[in-house]
Amino acid sequence: MQEIAWYITVILIGLLAFIFLRVLWTSNTESSYEEVTKRAYAFRGTLFWLVVGVGVVIALSTLLPWPHPSSAATANAEVVEVTGSQWQWELSKSQFQVGKAVEFRVTSKDVNHGFGIYDNSLHLLAQVQAMPGYTN
């Protein structure tokens, strides 16, 4: 994921450098006020639609693999009550069947706690805040 962010950063820096060089290149030409405003608004319009297009692509690429299962998938999920308190977690069940949906209902007895689920490589899969008086 960081590699993708790196490429996006390099592309945006290149675009910014292109815009800077274009402004520098065209600043030496003499034009009337009307010509300058017409070109500026034409460029702004193009830039606006470019930003909208990039925004749509980014939104679709990040939102399509939506991490939340449908309500039908969680309708028959195994429910596990999780309560956090100072220095410990209390789970209503500690072993689960592979491939079966599990719904964690997380709360706290005292203060806010962070509850996370990790895979075998210690990559964070999901996280939620455990808050007193509220179930996430």
mmCIF file of C-alpha atoms in Angstrom:
data_model
loop_
_atom_site.group_PDB
_atom_site.id
_atom_site.type_symbol
_atom_site.label_atom_id
_atom_site.label_comp_id
_atom_site.label_asym_id
_atom_site.label_seq_id
_atom_site.Cartn_x
_atom_site.Cartn_y
_atom_site.Cartn_z
ATOM 1 C CA MET A 1 0.000 0.000 0.000
ATOM 2 C CA GLN A 2 2.890 2.374 0.717
ATOM 3 C CA GLU A 3 4.269 1.689 -2.754
ATOM 4 C CA ILE A 4 0.979 2.880 -4.281
ATOM 5 C CA ALA A 5 1.047 6.002 -2.092
ATOM 6 C CA TRP A 6 4.622 6.609 -3.257
ATOM 7 C CA TYR A 7 3.638 6.406 -6.943
ATOM 8 C CA ILE A 8 0.667 8.711 -6.407
ATOM 9 C CA THR A 9 2.942 11.203 -4.629
ATOM 10 C CA VAL A 10 5.489 11.140 -7.454
ATOM 11 C CA ILE A 11 2.731 11.633 -10.050
ATOM 12 C CA LEU A 12 1.237 14.562 -8.136
ATOM 13 C CA ILE A 13 4.675 16.172 -7.688
ATOM 14 C CA GLY A 14 5.278 15.754 -11.422
ATOM 15 C CA LEU A 15 1.910 17.342 -12.186
ATOM 16 C CA LEU A 16 2.706 20.246 -9.881
ATOM 17 C CA ALA A 17 6.102 20.691 -11.547
ATOM 18 C CA PHE A 18 4.418 20.635 -14.980
ATOM 19 C CA ILE A 19 1.943 23.328 -13.917
ATOM 20 C CA PHE A 20 4.754 25.439 -12.480
ATOM 21 C CA LEU A 21 6.833 25.148 -15.654
ATOM 22 C CA ARG A 22 3.801 25.914 -17.830
ATOM 23 C CA VAL A 23 3.078 29.090 -15.857
ATOM 24 C CA LEU A 24 6.748 30.049 -16.036
ATOM 25 C CA TRP A 25 6.864 29.420 -19.804
ATOM 26 C CA THR A 26 3.690 31.363 -20.601
ATOM 27 C CA SER A 27 4.436 34.286 -18.301
ATOM 28 C CA ASN A 28 6.845 35.849 -20.838
ATOM 29 C CA THR A 29 4.190 36.320 -23.537
ATOM 30 C CA GLU A 30 2.207 39.531 -23.730
ATOM 31 C CA SER A 31 -1.557 39.142 -23.962
ATOM 32 C CA SER A 32 -4.626 41.203 -23.410
ATOM 33 C CA TYR A 33 -6.619 40.856 -20.222
ATOM 34 C CA GLU A 34 -9.437 39.043 -22.050
ATOM 35 C CA GLU A 35 -7.071 36.484 -23.574
ATOM 36 C CA VAL A 36 -5.444 35.807 -20.224
ATOM 37 C CA THR A 37 -8.754 35.298 -18.404
ATOM 38 C CA LYS A 38 -10.114 33.100 -21.224
ATOM 39 C CA ARG A 39 -7.033 30.851 -21.073
ATOM 40 C CA ALA A 40 -7.066 30.796 -17.273
ATOM 41 C CA TYR A 41 -10.715 29.748 -17.089
ATOM 42 C CA ALA A 42 -10.237 27.141 -19.808
ATOM 43 C CA PHE A 43 -7.296 25.677 -17.910
ATOM 44 C CA ARG A 44 -9.228 25.798 -14.617
ATOM 45 C CA GLY A 45 -12.115 23.952 -16.231
ATOM 46 C CA THR A 46 -9.801 21.251 -17.539
ATOM 47 C CA LEU A 47 -8.045 21.010 -14.203
ATOM 48 C CA PHE A 48 -11.392 20.798 -12.378
ATOM 49 C CA TRP A 49 -12.590 17.862 -14.473
ATOM 50 C CA LEU A 50 -9.207 16.177 -14.139
ATOM 51 C CA VAL A 51 -9.408 16.434 -10.338
ATOM 52 C CA VAL A 52 -13.006 15.151 -10.370
ATOM 53 C CA GLY A 53 -11.988 12.199 -12.553
ATOM 54 C CA VAL A 54 -9.022 11.337 -10.337
ATOM 55 C CA GLY A 55 -11.242 11.666 -7.263
ATOM 56 C CA VAL A 56 -13.816 9.273 -8.717
ATOM 57 C CA VAL A 57 -11.108 6.734 -9.591
ATOM 58 C CA ILE A 58 -9.610 6.956 -6.084
ATOM 59 C CA ALA A 59 -13.036 6.698 -4.444
ATOM 60 C CA LEU A 60 -14.020 3.661 -6.501
ATOM 61 C CA SER A 61 -10.697 1.907 -6.004
ATOM 62 C CA THR A 62 -10.851 2.353 -2.242
ATOM 63 C CA LEU A 63 -14.564 1.821 -1.640
ATOM 64 C CA LEU A 64 -15.362 -1.102 -3.949
ATOM 65 C CA PRO A 65 -13.522 -3.698 -1.859
ATOM 66 C CA TRP A 66 -15.781 -2.649 1.038
ATOM 67 C CA PRO A 67 -14.584 -4.462 4.179
ATOM 68 C CA HIS A 68 -17.998 -4.875 5.777
ATOM 69 C CA PRO A 69 -19.982 -8.020 5.018
ATOM 70 C CA SER A 70 -23.612 -7.739 4.025
ATOM 71 C CA SER A 71 -26.266 -8.049 6.724
ATOM 72 C CA ALA A 72 -27.262 -11.435 5.282
ATOM 73 C CA ALA A 73 -23.752 -12.768 5.947
ATOM 74 C CA THR A 74 -23.840 -11.654 9.578
ATOM 75 C CA ALA A 75 -27.423 -12.767 10.248
ATOM 76 C CA ASN A 76 -26.286 -16.220 11.369
ATOM 77 C CA ALA A 77 -22.890 -15.136 12.684
ATOM 78 C CA GLU A 78 -21.565 -16.449 15.966
ATOM 79 C CA VAL A 79 -21.831 -13.676 18.556
ATOM 80 C CA VAL A 80 -18.965 -13.127 20.988
ATOM 81 C CA GLU A 81 -19.353 -10.682 23.860
ATOM 82 C CA VAL A 82 -16.053 -8.872 24.547
ATOM 83 C CA THR A 83 -15.527 -6.706 27.627
ATOM 84 C CA GLY A 84 -12.369 -4.717 28.210
ATOM 85 C CA SER A 85 -11.139 -3.650 31.595
ATOM 86 C CA GLN A 86 -7.833 -2.579 33.009
ATOM 87 C CA TRP A 87 -5.158 -5.128 32.028
ATOM 88 C CA GLN A 88 -7.566 -7.771 30.679
ATOM 89 C CA TRP A 89 -10.156 -8.772 28.103
ATOM 90 C CA GLU A 90 -13.098 -11.032 28.860
ATOM 91 C CA LEU A 91 -14.435 -13.018 25.901
ATOM 92 C CA SER A 92 -17.588 -15.130 26.057
ATOM 93 C CA LYS A 93 -15.883 -17.636 23.748
ATOM 94 C CA SER A 94 -12.212 -18.066 22.853
ATOM 95 C CA GLN A 95 -12.245 -20.682 20.068
ATOM 96 C CA PHE A 96 -13.957 -20.297 16.723
ATOM 97 C CA GLN A 97 -14.673 -22.424 13.693
ATOM 98 C CA VAL A 98 -12.659 -21.513 10.592
ATOM 99 C CA GLY A 99 -14.746 -20.030 7.811
ATOM 100 C CA LYS A 100 -17.745 -19.200 9.988
ATOM 101 C CA ALA A 101 -18.742 -15.555 10.482
ATOM 102 C CA VAL A 102 -18.056 -14.107 13.949
ATOM 103 C CA GLU A 103 -19.594 -10.927 15.326
ATOM 104 C CA PHE A 104 -17.706 -9.275 18.172
ATOM 105 C CA ARG A 105 -19.772 -7.041 20.468
ATOM 106 C CA VAL A 106 -17.149 -4.946 22.213
ATOM 107 C CA THR A 107 -17.632 -2.798 25.329
ATOM 108 C CA SER A 108 -15.619 -1.683 28.347
ATOM 109 C CA LYS A 109 -16.071 -1.642 32.124
ATOM 110 C CA ASP A 110 -13.840 1.337 32.946
ATOM 111 C CA VAL A 111 -12.230 3.476 30.214
ATOM 112 C CA ASN A 112 -11.752 3.376 26.426
ATOM 113 C CA HIS A 113 -9.673 0.484 25.105
ATOM 114 C CA GLY A 114 -8.558 -0.411 21.591
ATOM 115 C CA PHE A 115 -9.628 -3.880 20.423
ATOM 116 C CA GLY A 116 -7.876 -5.322 17.382
ATOM 117 C CA ILE A 117 -7.922 -8.582 15.440
ATOM 118 C CA TYR A 118 -4.653 -9.674 13.833
ATOM 119 C CA ASP A 119 -3.726 -12.453 11.413
ATOM 120 C CA ASN A 120 -0.830 -14.890 11.872
ATOM 121 C CA SER A 121 1.609 -12.360 10.364
ATOM 122 C CA LEU A 122 0.502 -9.748 12.916
ATOM 123 C CA HIS A 123 -1.221 -7.605 10.263
ATOM 124 C CA LEU A 124 -4.183 -5.715 11.668
ATOM 125 C CA LEU A 125 -7.416 -7.029 10.120
ATOM 126 C CA ALA A 126 -9.992 -5.029 12.094
ATOM 127 C CA GLN A 127 -10.110 -2.680 15.051
ATOM 128 C CA VAL A 128 -12.720 -0.965 17.191
ATOM 129 C CA GLN A 129 -12.872 1.116 20.342
ATOM 130 C CA ALA A 130 -14.264 -0.441 23.514
ATOM 131 C CA MET A 131 -16.121 2.290 25.375
ATOM 132 C CA PRO A 132 -17.921 2.126 28.715
ATOM 133 C CA GLY A 133 -21.682 2.126 28.407
ATOM 134 C CA TYR A 134 -21.621 1.555 24.645
ATOM 135 C CA THR A 135 -21.350 -1.593 22.510
ATOM 136 C CA ASN A 136 -19.494 -1.508 19.179
#
